[in-house]
mmCIF file of N, CA and C in Angstrom:
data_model
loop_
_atom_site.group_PDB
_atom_site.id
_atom_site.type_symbol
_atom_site.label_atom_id
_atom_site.label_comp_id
_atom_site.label_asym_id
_atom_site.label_seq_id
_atom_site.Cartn_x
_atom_site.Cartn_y
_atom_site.Cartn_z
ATOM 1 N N UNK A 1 24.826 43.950 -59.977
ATOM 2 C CA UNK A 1 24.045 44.708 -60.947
ATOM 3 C C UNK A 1 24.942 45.642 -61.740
ATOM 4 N N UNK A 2 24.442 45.555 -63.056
ATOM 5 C CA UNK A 2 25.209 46.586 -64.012
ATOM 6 C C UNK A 2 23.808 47.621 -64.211
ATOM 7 N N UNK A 3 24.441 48.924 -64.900
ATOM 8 C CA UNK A 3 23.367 50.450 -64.954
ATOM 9 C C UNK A 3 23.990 50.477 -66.052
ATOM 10 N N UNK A 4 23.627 51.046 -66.890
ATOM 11 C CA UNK A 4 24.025 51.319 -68.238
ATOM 12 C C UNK A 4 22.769 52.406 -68.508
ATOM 13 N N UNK A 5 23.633 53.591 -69.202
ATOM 14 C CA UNK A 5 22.918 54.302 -69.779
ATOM 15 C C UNK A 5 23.535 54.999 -71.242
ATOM 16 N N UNK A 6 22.600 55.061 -72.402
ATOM 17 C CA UNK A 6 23.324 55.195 -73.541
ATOM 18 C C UNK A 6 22.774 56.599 -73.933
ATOM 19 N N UNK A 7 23.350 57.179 -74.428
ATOM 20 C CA UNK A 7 23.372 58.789 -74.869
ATOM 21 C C UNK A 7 23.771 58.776 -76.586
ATOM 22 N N UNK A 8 23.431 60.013 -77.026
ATOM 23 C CA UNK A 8 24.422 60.344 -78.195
ATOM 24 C C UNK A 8 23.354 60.499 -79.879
ATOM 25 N N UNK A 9 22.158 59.235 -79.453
ATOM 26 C CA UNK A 9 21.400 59.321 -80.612
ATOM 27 C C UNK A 9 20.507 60.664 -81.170
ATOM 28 N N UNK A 10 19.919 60.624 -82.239
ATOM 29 C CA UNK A 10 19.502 61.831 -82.330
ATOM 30 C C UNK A 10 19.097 61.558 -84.042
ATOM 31 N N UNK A 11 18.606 62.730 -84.879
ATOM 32 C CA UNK A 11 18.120 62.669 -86.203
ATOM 33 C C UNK A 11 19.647 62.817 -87.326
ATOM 34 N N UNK A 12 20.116 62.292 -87.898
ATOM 35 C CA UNK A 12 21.000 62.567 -89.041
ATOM 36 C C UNK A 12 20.663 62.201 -90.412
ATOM 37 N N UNK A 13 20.444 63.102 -91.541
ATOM 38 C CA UNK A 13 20.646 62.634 -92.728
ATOM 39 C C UNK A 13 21.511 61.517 -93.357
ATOM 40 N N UNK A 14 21.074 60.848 -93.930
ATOM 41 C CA UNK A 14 21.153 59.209 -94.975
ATOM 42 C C UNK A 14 23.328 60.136 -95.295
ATOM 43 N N UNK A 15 23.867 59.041 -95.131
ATOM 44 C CA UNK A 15 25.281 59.392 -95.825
ATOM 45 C C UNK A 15 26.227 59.916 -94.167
ATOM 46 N N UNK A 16 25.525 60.531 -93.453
ATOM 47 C CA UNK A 16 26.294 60.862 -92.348
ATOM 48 C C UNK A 16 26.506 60.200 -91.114
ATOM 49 N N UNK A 17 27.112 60.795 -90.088
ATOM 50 C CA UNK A 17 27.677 59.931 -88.496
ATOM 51 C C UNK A 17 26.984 60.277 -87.510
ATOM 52 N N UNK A 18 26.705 59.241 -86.636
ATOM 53 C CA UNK A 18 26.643 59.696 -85.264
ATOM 54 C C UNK A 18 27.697 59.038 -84.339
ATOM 55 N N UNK A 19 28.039 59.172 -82.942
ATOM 56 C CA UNK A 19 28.331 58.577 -82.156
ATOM 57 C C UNK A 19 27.369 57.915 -80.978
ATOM 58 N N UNK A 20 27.049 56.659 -80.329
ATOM 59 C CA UNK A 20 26.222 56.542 -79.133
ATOM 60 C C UNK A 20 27.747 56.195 -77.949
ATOM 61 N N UNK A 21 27.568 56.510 -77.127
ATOM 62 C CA UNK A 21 28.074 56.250 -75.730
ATOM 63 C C UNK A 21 27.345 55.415 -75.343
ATOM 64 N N UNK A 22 27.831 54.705 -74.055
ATOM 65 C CA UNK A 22 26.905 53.896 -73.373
ATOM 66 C C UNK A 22 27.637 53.788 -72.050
ATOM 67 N N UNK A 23 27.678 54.462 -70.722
ATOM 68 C CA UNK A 23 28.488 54.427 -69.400
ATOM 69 C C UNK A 23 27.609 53.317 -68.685
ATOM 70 N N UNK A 24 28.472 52.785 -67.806
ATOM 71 C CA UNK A 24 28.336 52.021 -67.053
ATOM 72 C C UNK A 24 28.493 51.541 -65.692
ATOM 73 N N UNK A 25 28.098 51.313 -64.503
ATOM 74 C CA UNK A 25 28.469 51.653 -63.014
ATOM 75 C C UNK A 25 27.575 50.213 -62.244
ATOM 76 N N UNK A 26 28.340 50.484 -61.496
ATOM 77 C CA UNK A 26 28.076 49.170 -60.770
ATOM 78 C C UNK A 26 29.283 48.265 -60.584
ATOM 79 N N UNK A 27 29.200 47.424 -60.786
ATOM 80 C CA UNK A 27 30.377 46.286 -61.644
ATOM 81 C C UNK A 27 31.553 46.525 -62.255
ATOM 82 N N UNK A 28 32.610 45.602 -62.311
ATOM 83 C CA UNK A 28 33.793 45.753 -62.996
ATOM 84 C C UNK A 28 33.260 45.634 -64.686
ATOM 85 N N UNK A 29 33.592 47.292 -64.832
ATOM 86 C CA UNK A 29 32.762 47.129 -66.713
ATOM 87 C C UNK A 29 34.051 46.121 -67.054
ATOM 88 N N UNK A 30 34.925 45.766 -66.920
ATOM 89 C CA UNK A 30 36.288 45.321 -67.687
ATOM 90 C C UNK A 30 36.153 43.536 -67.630
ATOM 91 N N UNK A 31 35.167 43.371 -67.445
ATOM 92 C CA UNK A 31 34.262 41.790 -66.656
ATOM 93 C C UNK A 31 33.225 41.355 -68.086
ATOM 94 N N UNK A 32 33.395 42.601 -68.158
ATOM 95 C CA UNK A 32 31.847 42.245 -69.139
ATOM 96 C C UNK A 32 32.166 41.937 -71.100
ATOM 97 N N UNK A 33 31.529 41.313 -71.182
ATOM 98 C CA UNK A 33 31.335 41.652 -73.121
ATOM 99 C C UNK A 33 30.831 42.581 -73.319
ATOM 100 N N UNK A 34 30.363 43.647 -74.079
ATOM 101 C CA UNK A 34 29.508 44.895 -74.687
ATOM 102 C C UNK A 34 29.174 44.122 -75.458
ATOM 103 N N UNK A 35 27.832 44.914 -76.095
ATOM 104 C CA UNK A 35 27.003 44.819 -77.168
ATOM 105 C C UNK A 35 26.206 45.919 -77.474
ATOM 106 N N UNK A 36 26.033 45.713 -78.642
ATOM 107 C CA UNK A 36 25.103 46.871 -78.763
ATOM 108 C C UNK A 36 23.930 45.990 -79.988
ATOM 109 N N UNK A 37 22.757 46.344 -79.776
ATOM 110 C CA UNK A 37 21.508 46.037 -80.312
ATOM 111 C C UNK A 37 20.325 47.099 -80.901
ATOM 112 N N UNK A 38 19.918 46.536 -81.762
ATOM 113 C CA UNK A 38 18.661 47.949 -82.497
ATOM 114 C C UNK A 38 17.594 47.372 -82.511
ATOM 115 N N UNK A 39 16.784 48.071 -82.473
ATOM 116 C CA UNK A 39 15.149 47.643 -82.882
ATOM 117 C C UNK A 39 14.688 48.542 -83.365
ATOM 118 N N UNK A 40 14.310 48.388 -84.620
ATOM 119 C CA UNK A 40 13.216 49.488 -85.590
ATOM 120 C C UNK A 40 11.544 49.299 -85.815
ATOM 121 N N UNK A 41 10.950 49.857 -86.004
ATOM 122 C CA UNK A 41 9.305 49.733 -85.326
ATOM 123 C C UNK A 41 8.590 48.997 -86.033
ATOM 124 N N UNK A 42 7.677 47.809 -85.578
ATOM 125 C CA UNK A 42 7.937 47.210 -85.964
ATOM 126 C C UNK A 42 8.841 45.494 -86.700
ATOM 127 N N UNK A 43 9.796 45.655 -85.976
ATOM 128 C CA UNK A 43 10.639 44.644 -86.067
ATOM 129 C C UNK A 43 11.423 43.809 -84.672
ATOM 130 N N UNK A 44 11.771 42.684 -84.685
ATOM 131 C CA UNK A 44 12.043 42.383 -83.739
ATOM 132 C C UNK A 44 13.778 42.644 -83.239
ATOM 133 N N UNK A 45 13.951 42.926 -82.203
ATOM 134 C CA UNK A 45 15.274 43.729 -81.997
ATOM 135 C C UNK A 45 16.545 42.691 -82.852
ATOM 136 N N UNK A 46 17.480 43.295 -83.130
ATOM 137 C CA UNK A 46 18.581 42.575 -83.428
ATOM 138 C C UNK A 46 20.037 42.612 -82.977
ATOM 139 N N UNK A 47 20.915 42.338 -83.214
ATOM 140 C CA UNK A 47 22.352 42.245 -83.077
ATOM 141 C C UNK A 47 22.977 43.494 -83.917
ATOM 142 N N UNK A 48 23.663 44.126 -83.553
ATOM 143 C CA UNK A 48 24.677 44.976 -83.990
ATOM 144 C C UNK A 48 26.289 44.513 -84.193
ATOM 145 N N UNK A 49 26.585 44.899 -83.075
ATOM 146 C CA UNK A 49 28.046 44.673 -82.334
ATOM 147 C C UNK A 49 28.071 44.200 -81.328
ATOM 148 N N UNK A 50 29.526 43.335 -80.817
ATOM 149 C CA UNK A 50 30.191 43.377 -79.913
ATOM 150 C C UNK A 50 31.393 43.332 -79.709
ATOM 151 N N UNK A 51 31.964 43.409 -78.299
ATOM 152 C CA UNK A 51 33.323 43.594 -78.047
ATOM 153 C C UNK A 51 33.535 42.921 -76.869
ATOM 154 N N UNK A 52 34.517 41.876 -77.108
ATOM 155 C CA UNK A 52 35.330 41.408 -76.177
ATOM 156 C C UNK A 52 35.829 41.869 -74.519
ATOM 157 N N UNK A 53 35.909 41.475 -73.750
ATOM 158 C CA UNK A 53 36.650 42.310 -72.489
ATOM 159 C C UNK A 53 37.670 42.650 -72.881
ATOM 160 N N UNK A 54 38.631 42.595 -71.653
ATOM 161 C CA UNK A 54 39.890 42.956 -72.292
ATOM 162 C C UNK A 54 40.652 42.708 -73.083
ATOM 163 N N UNK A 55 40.536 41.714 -74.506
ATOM 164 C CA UNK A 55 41.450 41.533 -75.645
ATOM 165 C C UNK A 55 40.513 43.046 -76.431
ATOM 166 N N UNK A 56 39.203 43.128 -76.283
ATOM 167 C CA UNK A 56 38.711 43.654 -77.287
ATOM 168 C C UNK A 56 37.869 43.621 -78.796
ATOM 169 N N UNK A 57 38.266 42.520 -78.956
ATOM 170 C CA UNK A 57 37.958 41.431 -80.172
ATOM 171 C C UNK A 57 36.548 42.045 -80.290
ATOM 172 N N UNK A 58 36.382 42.642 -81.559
ATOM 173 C CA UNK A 58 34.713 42.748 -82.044
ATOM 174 C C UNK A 58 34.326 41.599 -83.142
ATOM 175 N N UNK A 59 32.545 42.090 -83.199
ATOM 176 C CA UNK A 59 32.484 41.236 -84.289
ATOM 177 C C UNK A 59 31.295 41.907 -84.537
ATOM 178 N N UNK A 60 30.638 41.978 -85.843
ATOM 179 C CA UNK A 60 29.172 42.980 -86.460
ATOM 180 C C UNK A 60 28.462 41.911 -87.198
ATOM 181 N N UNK A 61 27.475 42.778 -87.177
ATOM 182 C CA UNK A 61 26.182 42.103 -87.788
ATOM 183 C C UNK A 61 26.807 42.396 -89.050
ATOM 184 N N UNK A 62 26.609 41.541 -90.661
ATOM 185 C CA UNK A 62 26.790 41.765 -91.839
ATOM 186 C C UNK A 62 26.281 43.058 -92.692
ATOM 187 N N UNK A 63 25.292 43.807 -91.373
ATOM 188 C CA UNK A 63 24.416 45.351 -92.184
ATOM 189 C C UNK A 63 25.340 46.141 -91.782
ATOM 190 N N UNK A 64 26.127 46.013 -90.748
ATOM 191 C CA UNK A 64 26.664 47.205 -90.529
ATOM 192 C C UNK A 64 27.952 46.723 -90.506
ATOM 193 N N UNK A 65 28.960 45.998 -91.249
ATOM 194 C CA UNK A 65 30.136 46.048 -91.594
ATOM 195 C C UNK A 65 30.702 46.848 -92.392
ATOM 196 N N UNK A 66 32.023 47.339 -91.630
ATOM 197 C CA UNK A 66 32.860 48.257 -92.390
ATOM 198 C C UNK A 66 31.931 49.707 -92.201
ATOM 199 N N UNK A 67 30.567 50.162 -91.503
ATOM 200 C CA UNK A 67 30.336 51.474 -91.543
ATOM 201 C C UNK A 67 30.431 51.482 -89.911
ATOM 202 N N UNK A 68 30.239 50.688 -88.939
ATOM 203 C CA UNK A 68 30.063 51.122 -87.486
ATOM 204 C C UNK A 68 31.411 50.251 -87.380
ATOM 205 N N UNK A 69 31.512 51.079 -86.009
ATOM 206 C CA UNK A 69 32.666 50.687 -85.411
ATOM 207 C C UNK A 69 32.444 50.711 -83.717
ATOM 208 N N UNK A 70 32.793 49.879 -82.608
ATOM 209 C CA UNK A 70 32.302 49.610 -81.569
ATOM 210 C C UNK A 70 33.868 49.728 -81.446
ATOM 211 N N UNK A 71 33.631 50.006 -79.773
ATOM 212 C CA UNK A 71 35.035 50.513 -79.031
ATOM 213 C C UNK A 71 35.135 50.556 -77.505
ATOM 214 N N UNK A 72 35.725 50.217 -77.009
ATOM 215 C CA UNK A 72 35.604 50.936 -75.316
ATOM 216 C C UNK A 72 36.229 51.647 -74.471
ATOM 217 N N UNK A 73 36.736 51.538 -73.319
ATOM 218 C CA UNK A 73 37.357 52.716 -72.744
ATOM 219 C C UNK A 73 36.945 52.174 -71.201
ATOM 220 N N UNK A 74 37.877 51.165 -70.825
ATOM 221 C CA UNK A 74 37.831 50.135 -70.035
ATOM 222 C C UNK A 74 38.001 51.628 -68.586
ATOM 223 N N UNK A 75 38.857 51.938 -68.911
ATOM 224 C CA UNK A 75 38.602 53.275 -67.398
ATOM 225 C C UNK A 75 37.664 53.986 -67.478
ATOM 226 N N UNK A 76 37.444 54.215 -68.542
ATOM 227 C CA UNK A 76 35.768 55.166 -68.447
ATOM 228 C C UNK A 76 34.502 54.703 -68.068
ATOM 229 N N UNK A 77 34.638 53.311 -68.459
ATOM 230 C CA UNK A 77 33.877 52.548 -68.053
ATOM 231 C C UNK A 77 32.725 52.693 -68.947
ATOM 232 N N UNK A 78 32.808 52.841 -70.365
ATOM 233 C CA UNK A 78 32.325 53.271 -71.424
ATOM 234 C C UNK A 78 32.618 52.213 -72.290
ATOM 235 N N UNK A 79 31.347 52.121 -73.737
ATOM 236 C CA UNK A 79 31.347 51.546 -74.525
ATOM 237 C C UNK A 79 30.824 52.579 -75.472
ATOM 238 N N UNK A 80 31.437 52.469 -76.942
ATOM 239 C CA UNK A 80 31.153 53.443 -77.864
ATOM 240 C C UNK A 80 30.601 52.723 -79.196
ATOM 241 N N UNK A 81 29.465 53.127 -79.985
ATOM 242 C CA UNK A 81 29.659 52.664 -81.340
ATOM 243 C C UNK A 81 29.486 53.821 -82.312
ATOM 244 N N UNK A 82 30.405 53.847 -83.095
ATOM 245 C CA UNK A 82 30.701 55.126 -84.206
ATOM 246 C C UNK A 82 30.168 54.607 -85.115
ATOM 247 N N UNK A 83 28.956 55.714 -85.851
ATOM 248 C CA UNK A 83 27.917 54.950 -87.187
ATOM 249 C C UNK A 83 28.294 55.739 -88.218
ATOM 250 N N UNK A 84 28.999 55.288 -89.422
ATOM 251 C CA UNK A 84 29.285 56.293 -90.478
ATOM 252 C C UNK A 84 28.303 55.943 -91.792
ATOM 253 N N UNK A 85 28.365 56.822 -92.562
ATOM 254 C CA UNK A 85 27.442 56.139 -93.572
ATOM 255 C C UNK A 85 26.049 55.648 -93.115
ATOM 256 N N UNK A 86 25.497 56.304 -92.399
ATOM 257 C CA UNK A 86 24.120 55.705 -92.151
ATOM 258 C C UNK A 86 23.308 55.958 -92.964
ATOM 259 N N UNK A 87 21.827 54.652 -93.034
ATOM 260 C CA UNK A 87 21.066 54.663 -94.061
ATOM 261 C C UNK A 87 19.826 54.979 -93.764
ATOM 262 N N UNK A 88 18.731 54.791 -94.319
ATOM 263 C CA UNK A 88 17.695 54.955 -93.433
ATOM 264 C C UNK A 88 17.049 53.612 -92.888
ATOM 265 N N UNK A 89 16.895 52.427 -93.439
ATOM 266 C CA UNK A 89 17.506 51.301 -92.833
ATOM 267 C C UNK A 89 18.006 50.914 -91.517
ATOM 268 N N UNK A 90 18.588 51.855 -91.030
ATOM 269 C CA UNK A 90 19.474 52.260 -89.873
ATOM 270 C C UNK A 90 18.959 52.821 -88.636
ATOM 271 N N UNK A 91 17.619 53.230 -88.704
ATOM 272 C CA UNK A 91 16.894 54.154 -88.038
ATOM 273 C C UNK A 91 16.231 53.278 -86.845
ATOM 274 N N UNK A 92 16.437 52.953 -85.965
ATOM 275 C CA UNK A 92 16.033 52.485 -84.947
ATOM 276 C C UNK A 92 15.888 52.663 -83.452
ATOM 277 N N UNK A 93 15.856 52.138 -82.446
ATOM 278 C CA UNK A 93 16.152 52.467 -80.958
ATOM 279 C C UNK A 93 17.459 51.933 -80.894
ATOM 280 N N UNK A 94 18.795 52.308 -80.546
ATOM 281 C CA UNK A 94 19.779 51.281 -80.308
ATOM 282 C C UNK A 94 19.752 51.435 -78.543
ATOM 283 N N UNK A 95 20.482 50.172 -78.508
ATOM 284 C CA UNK A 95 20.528 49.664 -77.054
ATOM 285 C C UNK A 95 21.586 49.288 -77.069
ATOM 286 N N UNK A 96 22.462 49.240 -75.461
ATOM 287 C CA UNK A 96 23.783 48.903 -74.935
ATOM 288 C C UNK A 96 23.455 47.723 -73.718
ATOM 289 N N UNK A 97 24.289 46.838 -74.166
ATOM 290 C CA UNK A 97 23.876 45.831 -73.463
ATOM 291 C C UNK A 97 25.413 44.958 -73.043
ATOM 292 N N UNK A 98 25.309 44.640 -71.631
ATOM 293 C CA UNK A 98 26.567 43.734 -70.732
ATOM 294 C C UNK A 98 26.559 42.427 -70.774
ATOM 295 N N UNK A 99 27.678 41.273 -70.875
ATOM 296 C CA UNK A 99 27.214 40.006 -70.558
ATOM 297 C C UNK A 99 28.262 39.115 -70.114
ATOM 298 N N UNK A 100 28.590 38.050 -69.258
ATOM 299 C CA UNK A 100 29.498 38.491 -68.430
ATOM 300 C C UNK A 100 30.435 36.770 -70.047
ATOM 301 N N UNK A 101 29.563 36.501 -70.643
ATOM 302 C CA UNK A 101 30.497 35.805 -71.827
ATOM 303 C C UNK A 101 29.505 36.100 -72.844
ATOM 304 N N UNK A 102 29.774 35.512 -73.810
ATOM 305 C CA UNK A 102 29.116 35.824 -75.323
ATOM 306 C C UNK A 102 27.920 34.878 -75.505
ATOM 307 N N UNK A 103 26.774 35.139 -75.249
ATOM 308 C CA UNK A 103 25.628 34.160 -75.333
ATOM 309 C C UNK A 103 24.348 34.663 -76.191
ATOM 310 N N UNK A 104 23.466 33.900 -76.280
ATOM 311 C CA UNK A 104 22.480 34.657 -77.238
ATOM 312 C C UNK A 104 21.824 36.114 -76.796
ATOM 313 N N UNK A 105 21.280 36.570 -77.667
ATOM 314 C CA UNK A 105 20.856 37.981 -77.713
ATOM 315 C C UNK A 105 19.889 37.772 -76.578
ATOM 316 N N UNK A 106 19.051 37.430 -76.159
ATOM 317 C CA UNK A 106 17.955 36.893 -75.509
ATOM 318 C C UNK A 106 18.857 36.300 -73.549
ATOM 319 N N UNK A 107 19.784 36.242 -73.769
ATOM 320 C CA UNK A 107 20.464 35.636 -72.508
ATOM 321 C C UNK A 107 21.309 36.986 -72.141
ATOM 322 N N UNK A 108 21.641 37.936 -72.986
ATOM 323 C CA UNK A 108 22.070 39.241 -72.341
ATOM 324 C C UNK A 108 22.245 39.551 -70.993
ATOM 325 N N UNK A 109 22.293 39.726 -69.948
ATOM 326 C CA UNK A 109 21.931 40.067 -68.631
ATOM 327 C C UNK A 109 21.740 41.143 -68.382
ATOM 328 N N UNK A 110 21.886 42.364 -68.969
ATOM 329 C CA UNK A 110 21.995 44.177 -68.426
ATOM 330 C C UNK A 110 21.718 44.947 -69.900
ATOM 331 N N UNK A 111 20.683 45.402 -69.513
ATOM 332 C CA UNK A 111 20.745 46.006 -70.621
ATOM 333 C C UNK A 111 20.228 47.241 -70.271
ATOM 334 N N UNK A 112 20.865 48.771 -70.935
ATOM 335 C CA UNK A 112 20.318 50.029 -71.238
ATOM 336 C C UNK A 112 18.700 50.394 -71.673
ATOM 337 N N UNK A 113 18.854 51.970 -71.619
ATOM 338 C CA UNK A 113 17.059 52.138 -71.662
ATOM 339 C C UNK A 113 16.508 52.436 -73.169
ATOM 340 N N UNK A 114 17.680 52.408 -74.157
ATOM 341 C CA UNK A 114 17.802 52.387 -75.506
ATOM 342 C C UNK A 114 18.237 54.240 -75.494
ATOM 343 N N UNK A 115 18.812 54.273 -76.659
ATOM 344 C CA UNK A 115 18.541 55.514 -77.626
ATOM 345 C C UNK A 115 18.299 55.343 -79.247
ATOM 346 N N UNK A 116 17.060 56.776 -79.034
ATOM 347 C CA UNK A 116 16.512 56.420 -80.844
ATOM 348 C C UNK A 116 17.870 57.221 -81.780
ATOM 349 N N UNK A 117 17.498 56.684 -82.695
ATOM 350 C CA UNK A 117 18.323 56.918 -83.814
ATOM 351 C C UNK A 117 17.717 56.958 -85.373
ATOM 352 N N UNK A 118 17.885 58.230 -85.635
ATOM 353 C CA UNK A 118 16.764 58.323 -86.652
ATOM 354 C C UNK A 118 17.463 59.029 -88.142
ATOM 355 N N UNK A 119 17.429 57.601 -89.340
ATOM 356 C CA UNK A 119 18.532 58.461 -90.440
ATOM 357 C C UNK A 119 17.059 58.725 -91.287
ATOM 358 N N UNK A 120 17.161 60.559 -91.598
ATOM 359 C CA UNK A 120 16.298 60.747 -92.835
ATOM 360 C C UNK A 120 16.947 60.456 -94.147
ATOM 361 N N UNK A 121 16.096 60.280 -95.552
ATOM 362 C CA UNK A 121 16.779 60.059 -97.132
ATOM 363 C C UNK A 121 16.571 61.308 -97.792
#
């Protein structure tokens, strides 16, 4: 079993950053793929980011290229995604999610209890 819990979200005005964390216990986090996923109300959840084990290798959804940035911290046992430029668009529950290779969104295995994330315009 993986635990994941994600922190960090909160209200920011349209143009600015947040950071989410997402720690992890249980399991060798350094085993796993990260991901991170949103759902806005209303809509059915989607893809964000992910990141590779240990090469690292990310890859983003086409909405959030070039403004988020996903990261980890293989001893911390942490996964990070840095949101710059957020829109309101943007405003959703995000979620942190483990998988032990890269498979559909829906085949995930571990996933966090979400954090909201809320951009005003």
């Amino acid at each position: 079993q993986v635990q994941l819990v994600e922190s960090g979200g909160g209200l920011v005005q349209a143009g600015g950053s947040l950071t989410l964390s997402c720690a992890a216990s249980g399991r060798t986090f350094s085993n796993y793929v990260m991901g991170w996923f949103r759902q806005a109300p209303g809509k059915e959840r989607e893809f964000v980011a992910r990141i590779r084990r240990s090469v690292g290798t990310t890859y983003y959804a086409d909405s959030v290229k070039g403004r988020f940035t996903i990261s980890r911290d293989n001893a911390k046992s942490t996964v990070y995604l840095q949101m710059n430029s957020l829109k309101p668009e943007d405003t959703a529950v995000y979620y942190c999610a483990a998988s032990p290779t890269i498979v559909p969104m829906i085949s995930w295995d571990y996933w966090g209890q979400g954090t909201q994330v809320t951009v005003s315009s």
